[in-house]
Amino acid sequence: MSRSDHSQGWEDYFNSLPLATLGGIEIEAHKQRLASENNRIFSGVGDIEMWQKDEKNVAIRSALNLDNIKTKRDAMYFIHQQTSWSVLETSTEALQQLLTAYSVSPIFLEALYSFGIKVTGDDDPYYTHCEERWDPSLDIRETCYILRTYEKHGRAGLNEAWSLRQSLVYQRHSYETRTTTWIFVQLFQCCKNALWDEFRKACRLHLTRPHILFLEIILPSWRWYYDDRRQHLRHITEKAMHSSVIQKPVDYHVDFTDCQRLERLLEKLSLSWEILKMIECIVHMLQNSNRCGKPLKDHESRHKEDLHQLSRLISRVRAYMRTALALQRCAERTSILLTKLLDYRTVDILHTNTKALAQIGIEASSQRHHLKCILEETRMDSRWMKVLAFVSTMHLPANLLAAIFSSDLVYIPSSAADNSVVMLSVRKAMGLYVILSLFLTGLTIMVSYLWGRHLSKPVRVH
């Protein structure tokens, strides 16, 4: 079906509604939103499940036949999703024809926008929808709300064991024809099973009975949800209360991740309280509807019983709300205590580091003084080495003469022993001695020079 066909279908739907139903409704805004979000909400394929009873009052489950919608009988319609946050398994055309056939008010569309593909699993979780419309001219009452609750998803490997689920419940009752039409979007499976048992067994369901049934089924899960939240909170509170201010080798491991876990817990508790507040508004709406409605004579006793059950349900909802607030207050106190503990530990670490730095400064000062003393001693040793080197240098000529005269290179001839004047004789090897001495001296100087250049080259670090 093309986009223009979809637009025409919605145009026909809005044109079919009575003027009283359209009071205060921004039709153009709905048309634009339905056109832009059609692919996000609808898959384009799939059947709408229908429950009705035949002439023999036998319950029948079947797919909706768009060519033969019987509006003069009680009926229940179910629109499904593969997952909680996927497209609706139906076509735009099917829903348009269903809404047009029963002249369903646009309050249903307001709730429908909360379904379809989401960017994340908890998109717009704070949005609530609970509305009732009464058309005196047609003697028709419409009720529409989104019912939310937490369920265990049963998937392993996830830190969070609970998922937020939602269902759309729409009821249209005509007091003139005494017929009731229900439309459910992604009704909780446990509620659907219980509703089928009631629908199959009862000759005719009372107006408030399905609402009470749904609430009775989903409310017990809140006890276990808050028990799970309480256990998470107790674990963090125990760490915050029993951890020592100065961290010991054997102690609780407390860090910033615990603060993050606590903030996530506070956010979930806050959201759960808002959801329970919405459920309380739904029960109030149902109570007002029962008090202002026109009960049939054969249903007066059932009417009073429903009011009594709604009073009990609202008491249970308020009890869970008090639990949520109590856990919130406990979590807030734990958050303050945990923040102070981490602050104290941070100050203690800073103090310890300051003492360590001061000690390092003292040791550095001591080492600096020690190095100064070593430097002074080295300077004195250097002076003495210079003196010794100078003395050694001054004795070199005498050592050279002593070495020459102590060798056989210079001698006194025997024939000159009796002469008064002593004549020294020099052997021919004296020339060779001088040449070798000069050569070796030059070689030594050259090797020392080359070795010094080699050592002075910078070392490359790869």
Short mmCIF file of C-alpha atoms in Angstrom, two decimals:
data_model
loop_
_atom_site.label_atom_id
_atom_site.label_comp_id
_atom_site.label_asym_id
_atom_site.label_seq_id
_atom_site.Cartn_x
_atom_site.Cartn_y
_atom_site.Cartn_z
CA MET A 1 0.00 0.00 0.00
CA SER A 2 1.51 3.36 -1.03
CA ARG A 3 1.94 6.37 1.22
CA SER A 4 -0.87 8.21 -0.55
CA ASP A 5 -3.20 5.24 0.10
CA HIS A 6 -2.24 5.32 3.77
CA SER A 7 -3.00 9.05 3.93
CA GLN A 8 -6.36 8.51 2.25
CA GLY A 9 -7.18 5.72 4.69
CA TRP A 10 -6.51 7.99 7.66
CA GLU A 11 -8.51 10.75 5.96
CA ASP A 12 -11.49 8.38 5.67
CA TYR A 13 -11.06 7.36 9.30
CA PHE A 14 -11.14 10.93 10.64
CA ASN A 15 -14.07 11.81 8.38
CA SER A 16 -16.08 8.90 9.74
CA LEU A 17 -15.78 10.05 13.35
CA PRO A 18 -18.68 11.95 14.95
CA LEU A 19 -18.04 15.63 15.60
CA ALA A 20 -18.42 15.10 19.34
CA THR A 21 -15.56 12.58 19.25
CA LEU A 22 -13.24 15.07 17.53
CA GLY A 23 -13.62 17.76 20.17
CA GLY A 24 -10.20 19.14 21.12
CA ILE A 25 -8.36 16.74 18.77
CA GLU A 26 -5.66 18.17 16.47
CA ILE A 27 -6.46 16.11 13.38
CA GLU A 28 -3.74 17.58 11.14
CA ALA A 29 -1.07 16.87 13.75
CA HIS A 30 -2.22 13.24 13.88
CA LYS A 31 -2.16 12.95 10.08
CA GLN A 32 1.38 14.30 9.85
CA ARG A 33 2.64 12.04 12.61
CA LEU A 34 0.97 8.93 11.20
CA ALA A 35 2.47 9.66 7.79
CA SER A 36 5.99 10.18 9.16
CA GLU A 37 6.00 7.24 11.59
CA ASN A 38 4.11 4.67 9.54
CA ASN A 39 7.20 2.52 8.90
CA ARG A 40 8.31 2.76 12.52
CA ILE A 41 4.98 1.53 13.88
CA PHE A 42 3.59 -0.94 11.31
CA SER A 43 5.25 -3.92 9.67
CA GLY A 44 2.72 -4.02 6.79
CA VAL A 45 2.05 -7.76 7.26
CA GLY A 46 0.31 -9.91 9.84
CA ASP A 47 -3.23 -10.54 11.01
CA ILE A 48 -5.18 -8.98 13.85
CA GLU A 49 -6.39 -11.73 16.17
CA MET A 50 -10.12 -11.61 16.98
CA TRP A 51 -12.17 -13.21 19.77
CA GLN A 52 -15.94 -13.40 19.44
CA LYS A 53 -18.80 -15.66 20.41
CA ASP A 54 -21.14 -17.24 17.92
CA GLU A 55 -24.90 -17.67 18.18
CA LYS A 56 -24.42 -20.63 20.56
CA ASN A 57 -22.22 -18.50 22.85
CA VAL A 58 -19.11 -20.51 21.95
CA ALA A 59 -15.84 -18.55 22.09
CA ILE A 60 -14.02 -18.42 18.76
CA ARG A 61 -10.46 -17.30 18.08
CA SER A 62 -9.70 -16.29 14.50
CA ALA A 63 -8.00 -13.74 12.29
CA LEU A 64 -9.91 -10.54 11.62
CA ASN A 65 -11.85 -10.59 8.37
CA LEU A 66 -11.75 -7.01 7.14
CA ASP A 67 -14.67 -7.60 4.77
CA ASN A 68 -17.00 -8.77 7.52
CA ILE A 69 -16.47 -6.83 10.76
CA LYS A 70 -19.46 -7.46 13.03
CA THR A 71 -19.85 -4.36 15.19
CA LYS A 72 -23.09 -5.47 16.88
CA ARG A 73 -21.37 -8.15 18.98
CA ASP A 74 -18.86 -8.12 21.80
CA ALA A 75 -15.40 -8.57 20.36
CA MET A 76 -11.74 -8.49 21.39
CA TYR A 77 -8.93 -7.66 18.99
CA PHE A 78 -5.24 -8.32 19.59
CA ILE A 79 -2.34 -6.66 17.78
CA HIS A 80 0.98 -8.39 18.36
CA GLN A 81 4.69 -7.62 18.26
CA GLN A 82 7.56 -10.05 17.84
CA THR A 83 9.44 -8.29 20.63
CA SER A 84 8.52 -5.61 23.12
CA TRP A 85 10.09 -2.84 21.04
CA SER A 86 9.51 -3.93 17.45
CA VAL A 87 6.97 -2.98 14.77
CA LEU A 88 3.33 -4.03 15.12
CA GLU A 89 2.57 -7.22 13.25
CA THR A 90 -0.25 -5.76 11.19
CA SER A 91 -0.82 -3.51 8.22
CA THR A 92 -1.86 0.13 8.29
CA GLU A 93 -4.90 -0.74 6.17
CA ALA A 94 -6.16 -3.37 8.63
CA LEU A 95 -5.95 -1.01 11.59
CA GLN A 96 -7.57 1.82 9.64
CA GLN A 97 -10.57 -0.34 8.75
CA LEU A 98 -10.90 -1.61 12.32
CA LEU A 99 -10.80 1.89 13.82
CA THR A 100 -13.20 3.20 11.18
CA ALA A 101 -15.69 0.35 11.71
CA TYR A 102 -15.99 1.06 15.45
CA SER A 103 -15.47 4.86 15.26
CA VAL A 104 -12.59 4.55 17.71
CA SER A 105 -11.58 7.88 19.19
CA PRO A 106 -8.06 9.28 18.45
CA ILE A 107 -7.21 8.71 22.11
CA PHE A 108 -6.23 5.23 20.90
CA LEU A 109 -3.72 6.76 18.47
CA GLU A 110 -2.15 8.83 21.26
CA ALA A 111 -1.29 5.60 23.07
CA LEU A 112 -0.33 3.76 19.87
CA TYR A 113 2.60 6.13 19.24
CA SER A 114 4.40 4.56 22.22
CA PHE A 115 4.71 1.31 20.27
CA GLY A 116 6.88 0.32 17.35
CA ILE A 117 10.63 0.38 16.80
CA LYS A 118 12.61 2.16 19.51
CA VAL A 119 16.17 3.42 19.48
CA THR A 120 16.74 1.82 22.89
CA GLY A 121 14.67 -0.49 25.04
CA ASP A 122 13.60 2.27 27.42
CA ASP A 123 12.74 5.13 25.06
CA ASP A 124 10.36 7.58 26.68
CA PRO A 125 9.60 5.34 29.69
CA TYR A 126 8.11 8.24 31.67
CA TYR A 127 5.33 8.83 29.13
CA THR A 128 1.97 7.84 30.54
CA HIS A 129 -1.42 7.60 28.92
CA CYS A 130 -4.67 7.21 30.79
CA GLU A 131 -7.78 8.75 29.28
CA GLU A 132 -11.51 8.24 29.28
CA ARG A 133 -14.16 9.79 26.99
CA TRP A 134 -17.89 9.87 27.41
CA ASP A 135 -20.15 10.78 24.51
CA PRO A 136 -23.65 11.50 25.90
CA SER A 137 -25.15 11.92 22.42
CA LEU A 138 -24.18 8.38 21.42
CA ASP A 139 -24.24 6.95 24.96
CA ILE A 140 -20.73 5.54 24.47
CA ARG A 141 -17.85 5.39 26.96
CA GLU A 142 -14.27 4.87 25.82
CA THR A 143 -11.34 3.93 28.07
CA CYS A 144 -7.74 3.81 26.93
CA TYR A 145 -4.49 3.44 28.88
CA ILE A 146 -0.96 2.04 28.71
CA LEU A 147 -0.21 -0.56 31.33
CA ARG A 148 3.47 -0.97 32.24
CA THR A 149 5.21 -3.41 34.51
CA TYR A 150 8.53 -5.19 35.03
CA GLU A 151 9.02 -8.82 34.07
CA LYS A 152 11.99 -11.18 34.32
CA HIS A 153 13.30 -11.66 30.79
CA GLY A 154 15.13 -14.94 31.55
CA ARG A 155 18.13 -14.11 29.34
CA ALA A 156 21.49 -15.20 30.72
CA GLY A 157 24.62 -13.08 30.64
CA LEU A 158 22.95 -9.75 31.45
CA ASN A 159 23.50 -7.66 34.57
CA GLU A 160 19.83 -6.67 34.75
CA ALA A 161 17.34 -9.52 35.16
CA TRP A 162 14.21 -7.37 34.67
CA SER A 163 12.78 -5.73 31.56
CA LEU A 164 10.14 -3.03 31.23
CA ARG A 165 7.03 -4.27 29.39
CA GLN A 166 3.98 -2.35 28.21
CA SER A 167 0.53 -3.11 26.86
CA LEU A 168 -2.18 -0.91 25.39
CA VAL A 169 -5.73 -1.50 26.58
CA TYR A 170 -8.69 0.12 24.82
CA GLN A 171 -12.35 -0.42 25.72
CA ARG A 172 -15.42 0.96 23.95
CA HIS A 173 -18.83 0.28 25.48
CA SER A 174 -22.15 1.27 23.98
CA TYR A 175 -24.88 1.51 26.59
CA GLU A 176 -27.47 1.62 23.83
CA THR A 177 -26.55 -1.68 22.17
CA ARG A 178 -24.94 -3.16 25.32
CA THR A 179 -21.89 -4.21 23.31
CA THR A 180 -18.24 -3.90 24.34
CA THR A 181 -15.27 -3.77 22.01
CA TRP A 182 -11.72 -4.31 23.21
CA ILE A 183 -8.47 -3.60 21.36
CA PHE A 184 -5.19 -4.77 22.89
CA VAL A 185 -1.69 -4.03 21.66
CA GLN A 186 0.99 -6.49 22.85
CA LEU A 187 -1.08 -7.70 25.80
CA PHE A 188 1.03 -9.52 28.40
CA GLN A 189 0.91 -13.23 27.66
CA CYS A 190 -0.09 -14.15 31.23
CA CYS A 191 -2.97 -11.64 31.05
CA LYS A 192 -4.04 -12.94 27.64
CA ASN A 193 -4.16 -16.55 28.88
CA ALA A 194 -6.23 -15.60 31.91
CA LEU A 195 -8.53 -13.44 29.79
CA TRP A 196 -9.19 -16.33 27.40
CA ASP A 197 -10.23 -18.54 30.31
CA GLU A 198 -12.62 -15.85 31.54
CA PHE A 199 -13.94 -15.11 28.04
CA ARG A 200 -14.49 -18.78 27.26
CA LYS A 201 -16.27 -19.61 30.52
CA ALA A 202 -18.35 -16.50 31.22
CA CYS A 203 -21.58 -15.90 29.40
CA ARG A 204 -20.67 -12.23 29.25
CA LEU A 205 -17.77 -10.34 30.83
CA HIS A 206 -18.58 -7.47 33.10
CA LEU A 207 -17.24 -4.10 31.93
CA THR A 208 -14.56 -3.81 34.63
CA ARG A 209 -13.65 -7.48 34.98
CA PRO A 210 -10.80 -7.57 32.38
CA HIS A 211 -9.22 -4.44 33.89
CA ILE A 212 -9.29 -5.95 37.38
CA LEU A 213 -7.95 -9.24 36.00
CA PHE A 214 -4.94 -7.53 34.40
CA LEU A 215 -4.12 -5.58 37.55
CA GLU A 216 -4.42 -8.64 39.77
CA ILE A 217 -1.98 -10.50 37.53
CA ILE A 218 0.73 -7.85 37.16
CA LEU A 219 0.76 -6.42 40.69
CA PRO A 220 2.35 -9.45 42.46
CA SER A 221 5.46 -9.14 40.26
CA TRP A 222 6.18 -5.75 41.85
CA ARG A 223 6.84 -7.47 45.17
CA TRP A 224 9.63 -9.57 43.69
CA TYR A 225 10.96 -6.66 41.65
CA TYR A 226 11.37 -4.53 44.77
CA ASP A 227 12.81 -7.49 46.66
CA ASP A 228 15.47 -7.75 43.96
CA ARG A 229 16.12 -3.98 44.16
CA ARG A 230 16.38 -4.28 47.95
CA GLN A 231 19.02 -7.02 47.68
CA HIS A 232 21.08 -4.91 45.28
CA LEU A 233 20.79 -1.95 47.63
CA ARG A 234 21.65 -4.04 50.70
CA HIS A 235 24.91 -5.18 49.09
CA ILE A 236 26.01 -1.58 48.41
CA THR A 237 24.77 -0.36 51.81
CA GLU A 238 26.75 -3.09 53.58
CA LYS A 239 29.92 -1.98 51.80
CA ALA A 240 29.27 1.68 52.65
CA MET A 241 28.48 1.02 56.35
CA HIS A 242 31.20 -1.50 57.19
CA SER A 243 34.12 -0.23 55.13
CA SER A 244 36.82 1.50 57.19
CA VAL A 245 37.61 5.14 56.49
CA ILE A 246 41.31 4.29 56.15
CA GLN A 247 41.42 1.41 53.70
CA LYS A 248 43.00 -1.72 55.11
CA PRO A 249 44.66 -4.62 53.25
CA VAL A 250 41.60 -6.76 54.00
CA ASP A 251 38.52 -4.59 53.41
CA TYR A 252 35.49 -4.06 51.16
CA HIS A 253 36.33 -2.91 47.66
CA VAL A 254 34.58 0.44 47.28
CA ASP A 255 35.09 2.70 44.28
CA PHE A 256 33.26 5.07 41.94
CA THR A 257 31.50 2.20 40.13
CA ASP A 258 29.47 1.62 43.30
CA CYS A 259 28.24 5.24 43.09
CA GLN A 260 27.26 4.64 39.46
CA ARG A 261 25.38 1.46 40.36
CA LEU A 262 23.59 3.34 43.11
CA GLU A 263 22.57 6.14 40.74
CA ARG A 264 21.19 3.60 38.25
CA LEU A 265 19.26 1.97 41.07
CA LEU A 266 17.83 5.35 42.14
CA GLU A 267 16.77 6.05 38.55
CA LYS A 268 14.97 2.70 38.30
CA LEU A 269 13.24 3.23 41.64
CA SER A 270 12.11 6.67 40.53
CA LEU A 271 10.78 5.29 37.24
CA SER A 272 9.00 2.42 39.00
CA TRP A 273 7.29 4.89 41.34
CA GLU A 274 6.06 6.89 38.32
CA ILE A 275 4.71 3.68 36.74
CA LEU A 276 2.88 2.77 39.95
CA LYS A 277 1.51 6.30 40.13
CA MET A 278 0.12 5.78 36.62
CA ILE A 279 -1.44 2.48 37.68
CA GLU A 280 -3.02 4.31 40.60
CA CYS A 281 -4.49 6.83 38.14
CA ILE A 282 -5.85 3.95 36.03
CA VAL A 283 -7.57 2.42 39.07
CA HIS A 284 -8.99 5.83 40.02
CA MET A 285 -10.33 6.21 36.50
CA LEU A 286 -11.95 2.77 36.66
CA GLN A 287 -13.48 3.61 40.06
CA ASN A 288 -14.96 6.85 38.73
CA SER A 289 -16.21 5.05 35.65
CA ASN A 290 -17.99 2.47 37.82
CA ARG A 291 -19.49 5.08 40.11
CA CYS A 292 -20.71 7.27 37.24
CA GLY A 293 -21.74 4.42 34.98
CA LYS A 294 -25.14 2.88 34.58
CA PRO A 295 -25.00 -0.69 35.92
CA LEU A 296 -27.52 -3.15 34.64
CA LYS A 297 -30.01 -4.50 37.14
CA ASP A 298 -28.70 -8.06 36.84
CA HIS A 299 -25.12 -6.79 37.36
CA GLU A 300 -25.65 -4.56 40.43
CA SER A 301 -24.05 -7.05 42.85
CA ARG A 302 -21.14 -7.52 40.45
CA HIS A 303 -20.83 -3.78 40.16
CA LYS A 304 -20.42 -3.38 43.94
CA GLU A 305 -17.93 -6.25 44.05
CA ASP A 306 -15.86 -4.59 41.32
CA LEU A 307 -15.77 -1.35 43.28
CA HIS A 308 -14.61 -3.26 46.34
CA GLN A 309 -11.89 -5.05 44.34
CA LEU A 310 -10.71 -1.75 42.86
CA SER A 311 -10.43 -0.31 46.38
CA ARG A 312 -8.27 -3.28 47.40
CA LEU A 313 -6.14 -2.91 44.28
CA ILE A 314 -5.48 0.76 44.91
CA SER A 315 -4.40 -0.09 48.46
CA ARG A 316 -1.90 -2.61 47.09
CA VAL A 317 -0.60 -0.11 44.55
CA ARG A 318 -0.08 2.50 47.26
CA ALA A 319 1.73 -0.08 49.41
CA TYR A 320 4.18 -0.73 46.57
CA MET A 321 4.56 3.01 46.08
CA ARG A 322 5.51 3.36 49.75
CA THR A 323 8.05 0.57 49.27
CA ALA A 324 9.52 2.42 46.31
CA LEU A 325 9.81 5.64 48.30
CA ALA A 326 11.37 3.82 51.27
CA LEU A 327 13.98 2.20 49.02
CA GLN A 328 14.64 5.57 47.39
CA ARG A 329 15.28 7.21 50.76
CA CYS A 330 17.55 4.33 51.80
CA ALA A 331 19.44 4.57 48.51
CA GLU A 332 19.85 8.33 48.92
CA ARG A 333 21.27 7.88 52.45
CA THR A 334 23.62 5.19 51.18
CA SER A 335 24.69 7.48 48.34
CA ILE A 336 25.57 10.25 50.83
CA LEU A 337 27.47 7.81 53.07
CA LEU A 338 29.31 6.27 50.12
CA THR A 339 30.29 9.70 48.78
CA LYS A 340 31.63 10.75 52.19
CA LEU A 341 33.57 7.50 52.53
CA LEU A 342 35.21 7.98 49.14
CA ASP A 343 35.95 11.63 49.99
CA TYR A 344 37.57 10.65 53.31
CA ARG A 345 39.62 7.97 51.59
CA THR A 346 40.71 10.45 48.95
CA VAL A 347 41.81 12.91 51.65
CA ASP A 348 43.65 10.11 53.46
CA ILE A 349 45.43 9.11 50.25
CA LEU A 350 46.37 12.75 49.63
CA HIS A 351 47.69 13.05 53.20
CA THR A 352 49.71 9.85 52.82
CA ASN A 353 51.10 11.01 49.49
CA THR A 354 51.99 14.40 51.01
CA LYS A 355 53.92 12.69 53.83
CA ALA A 356 55.66 10.46 51.31
CA LEU A 357 56.61 13.46 49.17
CA ALA A 358 57.93 15.29 52.27
CA GLN A 359 60.04 12.26 53.19
CA ILE A 360 61.34 12.08 49.63
CA GLY A 361 62.25 15.78 49.90
CA ILE A 362 64.16 15.16 53.14
CA GLU A 363 66.03 12.23 51.62
CA ALA A 364 66.79 14.27 48.51
CA SER A 365 68.17 17.07 50.69
CA SER A 366 70.32 14.58 52.61
CA GLN A 367 71.59 13.04 49.39
CA ARG A 368 72.33 16.50 48.02
CA HIS A 369 74.43 17.30 51.11
CA HIS A 370 76.21 13.95 50.80
CA LEU A 371 76.94 14.59 47.14
CA LYS A 372 78.28 18.04 48.05
CA CYS A 373 80.69 16.45 50.54
CA ILE A 374 81.79 13.89 47.95
CA LEU A 375 82.30 16.68 45.43
CA GLU A 376 84.48 18.60 47.91
CA GLU A 377 86.56 15.50 48.62
CA THR A 378 86.89 14.86 44.90
CA ARG A 379 88.06 18.44 44.41
CA MET A 380 90.72 18.01 47.11
CA ASP A 381 91.85 14.71 45.60
CA SER A 382 92.07 16.41 42.22
CA ARG A 383 94.31 19.11 43.67
CA TRP A 384 96.63 16.53 45.20
CA MET A 385 96.70 14.60 41.96
CA LYS A 386 97.76 17.79 40.16
CA VAL A 387 100.57 18.32 42.67
CA LEU A 388 101.73 14.74 42.31
CA ALA A 389 101.52 14.96 38.52
CA PHE A 390 103.60 18.17 38.61
CA VAL A 391 106.25 16.59 40.86
CA SER A 392 106.32 13.51 38.62
CA THR A 393 106.70 15.72 35.56
CA MET A 394 109.60 17.62 37.20
CA HIS A 395 111.40 14.33 37.84
CA LEU A 396 111.05 13.09 34.29
CA PRO A 397 114.32 14.62 32.97
CA ALA A 398 116.27 13.22 35.94
CA ASN A 399 114.62 9.83 35.43
CA LEU A 400 115.54 9.96 31.76
CA LEU A 401 119.20 10.74 32.54
CA ALA A 402 119.28 8.07 35.24
CA ALA A 403 117.87 5.53 32.78
CA ILE A 404 120.44 6.46 30.12
CA PHE A 405 123.43 6.46 32.45
CA SER A 406 122.36 3.24 34.09
CA SER A 407 122.31 1.49 30.70
CA ASP A 408 125.21 0.35 28.50
CA LEU A 409 124.55 3.06 25.95
CA VAL A 410 126.85 5.47 27.84
CA TYR A 411 130.10 4.12 29.36
CA ILE A 412 133.62 5.14 30.46
CA PRO A 413 136.36 3.56 28.36
CA SER A 414 139.00 1.54 30.33
CA SER A 415 141.85 3.44 28.68
CA ALA A 416 140.64 6.64 30.31
CA ALA A 417 140.56 5.27 33.79
CA ASP A 418 143.91 6.84 34.79
CA ASN A 419 143.25 10.21 33.19
CA SER A 420 142.17 13.11 35.30
CA VAL A 421 139.56 14.07 32.79
CA VAL A 422 136.87 11.49 32.34
CA MET A 423 135.47 11.13 28.85
CA LEU A 424 132.12 9.44 28.31
CA SER A 425 131.57 7.30 25.28
CA VAL A 426 128.26 6.70 23.56
CA ARG A 427 127.52 3.49 21.79
CA LYS A 428 126.09 3.41 18.28
CA ALA A 429 122.82 1.88 19.61
CA MET A 430 122.10 5.28 21.23
CA GLY A 431 120.69 6.54 17.93
CA LEU A 432 118.38 3.56 17.65
CA TYR A 433 117.20 4.20 21.25
CA VAL A 434 116.37 7.81 20.45
CA ILE A 435 114.49 6.90 17.25
CA LEU A 436 112.47 4.12 18.95
CA SER A 437 111.65 6.40 21.90
CA LEU A 438 110.35 9.16 19.62
CA PHE A 439 108.34 6.65 17.52
CA LEU A 440 106.76 4.98 20.51
CA THR A 441 105.97 8.36 22.09
CA GLY A 442 104.26 9.56 18.93
CA LEU A 443 102.38 6.25 18.57
CA THR A 444 101.15 6.50 22.14
CA ILE A 445 99.97 10.08 21.63
CA MET A 446 98.12 9.13 18.41
CA VAL A 447 96.39 6.07 19.95
CA SER A 448 95.31 8.16 22.97
CA TYR A 449 93.91 10.85 20.69
CA LEU A 450 91.90 8.38 18.56
CA TRP A 451 90.57 6.56 21.60
CA GLY A 452 89.48 9.87 23.13
CA ARG A 453 87.55 10.82 19.95
CA HIS A 454 85.84 7.43 19.90
CA LEU A 455 84.67 7.86 23.48
CA SER A 456 83.43 11.41 22.85
CA LYS A 457 81.03 10.35 20.07
CA PRO A 458 77.29 10.55 21.11
CA VAL A 459 75.55 7.21 21.59
CA ARG A 460 72.45 6.70 19.40
CA VAL A 461 69.45 5.21 21.16
CA HIS A 462 67.24 3.16 18.84
#
